[in-house]
Amino acid sequence: MAKTTTRRSTAADRDRDTEQRILDAAHAVFLRRGTAGARTQEIADEAGVNKALLHYYFRSKDRLAEAVFARTMRGLFPPLLALLGSDLEIEEKVRRFVAFELDALAKNPYVPAYLIAEMNQHPDRVPQLVKSLTGLEIAGVVPKVRAVLQKQIDTRMKARTLRPIAAEQFVVNLISLCIFPFAARPLLCAALQLDAKGFQKLIEDRKTALPRFFLDALRP
Amino acid sequence: MAKTTTRRSTAADRDRDTEQRILDAAHAVFLRRGTAGARTQEIADEAGVNKALLHYYFRSKDRLAEAVFARTMRGLFPPLLALLGSDLEIEEKVRRFVAFELDALAKNPYVPAYLIAEMNQHPDRVPQLVKSLTGLEIAGVVPKVRAVLQKQIDTRMKARTLRPIAAEQFVVNLISLCIFPFAARPLLCAALQLDAKGFQKLIEDRKTALPRFFLDALRP
DNA sequence: GTCTATACTCTGATAGAC
DNA sequence: GTCTATCAGAGTATAGAC
């Protein structure tokens, strides 16, 4: 895909730029229309190029979709895994996780619904992607994070400074509480009669209410 | 759509049956393919009828999609609103909500991802649908439920038998914790290395872990 | 690398017989 | 009400000039 000649790179740079522009455009269109609902024409328009170029750089719509999916996953999860696997206190992990996640999603509100739709339509793509999330480690980073977390919980449990909880349930609860409101935003807005501003307020409130709620659940 | 003649109904019944069969087929196909990814041919096949009949009963794919969306929403939320608006104790509401929801979704695992994708693609359809969820009440049932819940919380709060929490956050947390794991199932299965059986186990565990977690968060 | 033009497939929708 | 046959349009993908 990238040029292999050693030419002084103005051309190579432009190649890269174009490929990048297409990827950015595809990203935007896939996220707002969904993969099946997206049209290659719209992507080409948004990238300021011709449809044929999409096929020059990415062989098909399907491959382009795969690239965008991978890119979106990679943008969201590695920082969170790094955080959960760190040696910070549980309480601090929860606070930072919520803060980071709510901020990131407020800036990219389409991400949750897109990822959910996409992973359910192509469940086969998920496992290999998860494995490669933070590099090429054989053992995979996810089980390691889980082990770190479980050990941390067990220690605190024995010291009677934390209620017992399985590491899986801990993580599932945490990401559910952060991500779901964005995924179901239209429903929440309709049910609670919120406009864009009101939803923003709801999320703002959650930034303080959520860590409190979560940590209260774990406090003995 | 339905016959208006007063004929003795064998024919009218068959009409109804066919319409119902088409709707059932559309329901199944839309849920597993997503609305944009679904093909009318596949729906016709699944209903055992010809494509032309879809247009006879429902004018277009779009209207059929709307009908399925409404049907799915109506199947999921009214019982939950009734529960939350009832005069049961908070604790009992939480327990029953979790039990009901996890059971319902275990039987219909595609529902969350489908609804999320659909409501984000057609946010305009949601408000009118929410209004008509339990009938034709002018005031709407949702604000009423919210008021009931908030009053209940306030009373318990003053009696120091419950931590303060806004009714909105209460509800958002509850549905997030119940629904999200199903919506993100492929991701959870890949990350936690679960097969179908393992996921089932995770949900089974949640039936007891979730009410405990949630009520611990509210216990003073 | 980038464009124009076009081929080909698929899909939603309709016409009309029964 | 239900079917067969068919259309018009849209969509992805490719060929070939520059």
PDB file of N, CA, C and O (backbone and C1' of nucleotides) in Angstrom, chain D residues 5-18:
ATOM      1  P    DA D   5     -42.547 -16.264 -13.777  1.00  0.00           P
ATOM      2  O5'  DA D   5     -42.552 -14.749 -14.262  1.00  0.00           O
ATOM      3  C5'  DA D   5     -43.743 -14.174 -14.791  1.00  0.00           C
ATOM      4  C4'  DA D   5     -43.454 -12.730 -15.199  1.00  0.00           C
ATOM      5  C3'  DA D   5     -42.013 -12.481 -15.652  1.00  0.00           C
ATOM      6  O3'  DA D   5     -42.028 -11.673 -16.814  1.00  0.00           O
ATOM      7  C1'  DA D   5     -42.534 -11.051 -13.846  1.00  0.00           C
ATOM      8  P    DT D   6     -40.602 -11.260 -17.522  1.00  0.00           P
ATOM      9  O5'  DT D   6     -40.498  -9.728 -17.100  1.00  0.00           O
ATOM     10  C5'  DT D   6     -41.703  -8.976 -16.929  1.00  0.00           C
ATOM     11  C4'  DT D   6     -41.345  -7.650 -16.297  1.00  0.00           C
ATOM     12  C3'  DT D   6     -39.956  -7.142 -16.694  1.00  0.00           C
ATOM     13  O3'  DT D   6     -40.101  -5.869 -17.291  1.00  0.00           O
ATOM     14  C1'  DT D   6     -40.289  -6.951 -14.352  1.00  0.00           C
ATOM     15  P    DC D   7     -38.805  -5.082 -17.844  1.00  0.00           P
ATOM     16  O5'  DC D   7     -38.866  -3.745 -16.973  1.00  0.00           O
ATOM     17  C5'  DC D   7     -40.146  -3.294 -16.502  1.00  0.00           C
ATOM     18  C4'  DC D   7     -39.963  -2.140 -15.539  1.00  0.00           C
ATOM     19  C3'  DC D   7     -38.766  -1.254 -15.880  1.00  0.00           C
ATOM     20  O3'  DC D   7     -39.160   0.094 -15.771  1.00  0.00           O
ATOM     21  C1'  DC D   7     -38.547  -2.139 -13.661  1.00  0.00           C
ATOM     22  P    DA D   8     -38.285   1.218 -16.464  1.00  0.00           P
ATOM     23  O5'  DA D   8     -37.774   1.977 -15.173  1.00  0.00           O
ATOM     24  C5'  DA D   8     -38.682   2.175 -14.079  1.00  0.00           C
ATOM     25  C4'  DA D   8     -37.913   2.662 -12.890  1.00  0.00           C
ATOM     26  C3'  DA D   8     -36.735   3.573 -13.253  1.00  0.00           C
ATOM     27  O3'  DA D   8     -36.709   4.623 -12.309  1.00  0.00           O
ATOM     28  C1'  DA D   8     -35.941   1.666 -12.083  1.00  0.00           C
ATOM     29  P    DG D   9     -35.600   5.762 -12.410  1.00  0.00           P
ATOM     30  O5'  DG D   9     -34.684   5.387 -11.149  1.00  0.00           O
ATOM     31  C5'  DG D   9     -35.311   5.117  -9.903  1.00  0.00           C
ATOM     32  C4'  DG D   9     -34.279   4.606  -8.927  1.00  0.00           C
ATOM     33  C3'  DG D   9     -32.989   5.425  -8.933  1.00  0.00           C
ATOM     34  O3'  DG D   9     -32.786   5.892  -7.600  1.00  0.00           O
ATOM     35  C1'  DG D   9     -32.520   3.070  -9.119  1.00  0.00           C
ATOM     36  P    DA D  10     -31.555   6.852  -7.295  1.00  0.00           P
ATOM     37  O5'  DA D  10     -30.691   5.840  -6.426  1.00  0.00           O
ATOM     38  C5'  DA D  10     -31.363   4.841  -5.648  1.00  0.00           C
ATOM     39  C4'  DA D  10     -30.352   3.867  -5.093  1.00  0.00           C
ATOM     40  C3'  DA D  10     -29.002   4.509  -4.793  1.00  0.00           C
ATOM     41  O3'  DA D  10     -28.539   4.002  -3.558  1.00  0.00           O
ATOM     42  C1'  DA D  10     -28.710   2.690  -6.280  1.00  0.00           C
ATOM     43  P    DG D  11     -27.252   4.607  -2.856  1.00  0.00           P
ATOM     44  O5'  DG D  11     -26.243   3.400  -2.977  1.00  0.00           O
ATOM     45  C5'  DG D  11     -26.679   2.110  -2.554  1.00  0.00           C
ATOM     46  C4'  DG D  11     -25.627   1.101  -2.929  1.00  0.00           C
ATOM     47  C3'  DG D  11     -24.221   1.688  -2.880  1.00  0.00           C
ATOM     48  O3'  DG D  11     -23.499   1.149  -1.776  1.00  0.00           O
ATOM     49  C1'  DG D  11     -24.623   0.530  -4.945  1.00  0.00           C
ATOM     50  P    DT D  12     -21.960   1.492  -1.617  1.00  0.00           P
ATOM     51  O5'  DT D  12     -21.210   0.328  -2.413  1.00  0.00           O
ATOM     52  C5'  DT D  12     -21.432  -1.030  -2.049  1.00  0.00           C
ATOM     53  C4'  DT D  12     -20.739  -1.935  -3.041  1.00  0.00           C
ATOM     54  C3'  DT D  12     -19.214  -1.819  -3.042  1.00  0.00           C
ATOM     55  O3'  DT D  12     -18.655  -3.125  -2.981  1.00  0.00           O
ATOM     56  C1'  DT D  12     -20.060  -1.533  -5.250  1.00  0.00           C
ATOM     57  P    DA D  13     -17.055  -3.301  -2.810  1.00  0.00           P
ATOM     58  O5'  DA D  13     -16.542  -3.459  -4.302  1.00  0.00           O
ATOM     59  C5'  DA D  13     -17.121  -4.470  -5.123  1.00  0.00           C
ATOM     60  C4'  DA D  13     -16.685  -4.287  -6.567  1.00  0.00           C
ATOM     61  C3'  DA D  13     -15.180  -4.087  -6.769  1.00  0.00           C
ATOM     62  O3'  DA D  13     -14.673  -5.155  -7.562  1.00  0.00           O
ATOM     63  C1'  DA D  13     -16.441  -2.533  -8.050  1.00  0.00           C
ATOM     64  P    DT D  14     -13.099  -5.241  -7.867  1.00  0.00           P
ATOM     65  O5'  DT D  14     -13.035  -4.682  -9.357  1.00  0.00           O
ATOM     66  C5'  DT D  14     -13.945  -5.215 -10.312  1.00  0.00           C
ATOM     67  C4'  DT D  14     -13.780  -4.495 -11.639  1.00  0.00           C
ATOM     68  C3'  DT D  14     -12.343  -4.326 -12.127  1.00  0.00           C
ATOM     69  O3'  DT D  14     -12.292  -4.753 -13.480  1.00  0.00           O
ATOM     70  C1'  DT D  14     -13.474  -2.282 -12.251  1.00  0.00           C
ATOM     71  P    DA D  15     -10.864  -5.027 -14.161  1.00  0.00           P
ATOM     72  O5'  DA D  15     -11.011  -4.197 -15.518  1.00  0.00           O
ATOM     73  C5'  DA D  15     -12.283  -3.658 -15.901  1.00  0.00           C
ATOM     74  C4'  DA D  15     -12.117  -2.762 -17.115  1.00  0.00           C
ATOM     75  C3'  DA D  15     -10.707  -2.718 -17.713  1.00  0.00           C
ATOM     76  O3'  DA D  15     -10.825  -2.451 -19.110  1.00  0.00           O
ATOM     77  C1'  DA D  15     -11.229  -0.605 -16.787  1.00  0.00           C
ATOM     78  P    DG D  16      -9.501  -2.425 -20.017  1.00  0.00           P
ATOM     79  O5'  DG D  16      -9.211  -0.865 -20.141  1.00  0.00           O
ATOM     80  C5'  DG D  16     -10.280   0.028 -20.462  1.00  0.00           C
ATOM     81  C4'  DG D  16      -9.797   1.454 -20.410  1.00  0.00           C
ATOM     82  C3'  DG D  16      -8.334   1.647 -20.869  1.00  0.00           C
ATOM     83  O3'  DG D  16      -8.243   2.871 -21.574  1.00  0.00           O
ATOM     84  C1'  DG D  16      -8.574   2.517 -18.736  1.00  0.00           C
ATOM     85  P    DA D  17      -6.883   3.243 -22.371  1.00  0.00           P
ATOM     86  O5'  DA D  17      -6.881   4.841 -22.306  1.00  0.00           O
ATOM     87  C5'  DA D  17      -8.089   5.560 -22.560  1.00  0.00           C
ATOM     88  C4'  DA D  17      -8.040   6.895 -21.824  1.00  0.00           C
ATOM     89  C3'  DA D  17      -6.779   7.722 -22.119  1.00  0.00           C
ATOM     90  O3'  DA D  17      -7.115   9.096 -22.292  1.00  0.00           O
ATOM     91  C1'  DA D  17      -6.962   7.329 -19.787  1.00  0.00           C
ATOM     92  P    DC D  18      -5.978  10.069 -22.838  1.00  0.00           P
ATOM     93  O5'  DC D  18      -5.317  10.664 -21.523  1.00  0.00           O
ATOM     94  C5'  DC D  18      -5.997  11.664 -20.769  1.00  0.00           C
ATOM     95  C4'  DC D  18      -5.235  11.903 -19.496  1.00  0.00           C
ATOM     96  C3'  DC D  18      -3.788  12.367 -19.702  1.00  0.00           C
ATOM     97  O3'  DC D  18      -3.697  13.779 -19.444  1.00  0.00           O
ATOM     98  C1'  DC D  18      -4.014  10.819 -17.882  1.00  0.00           C
TER      99       DC D  18
END
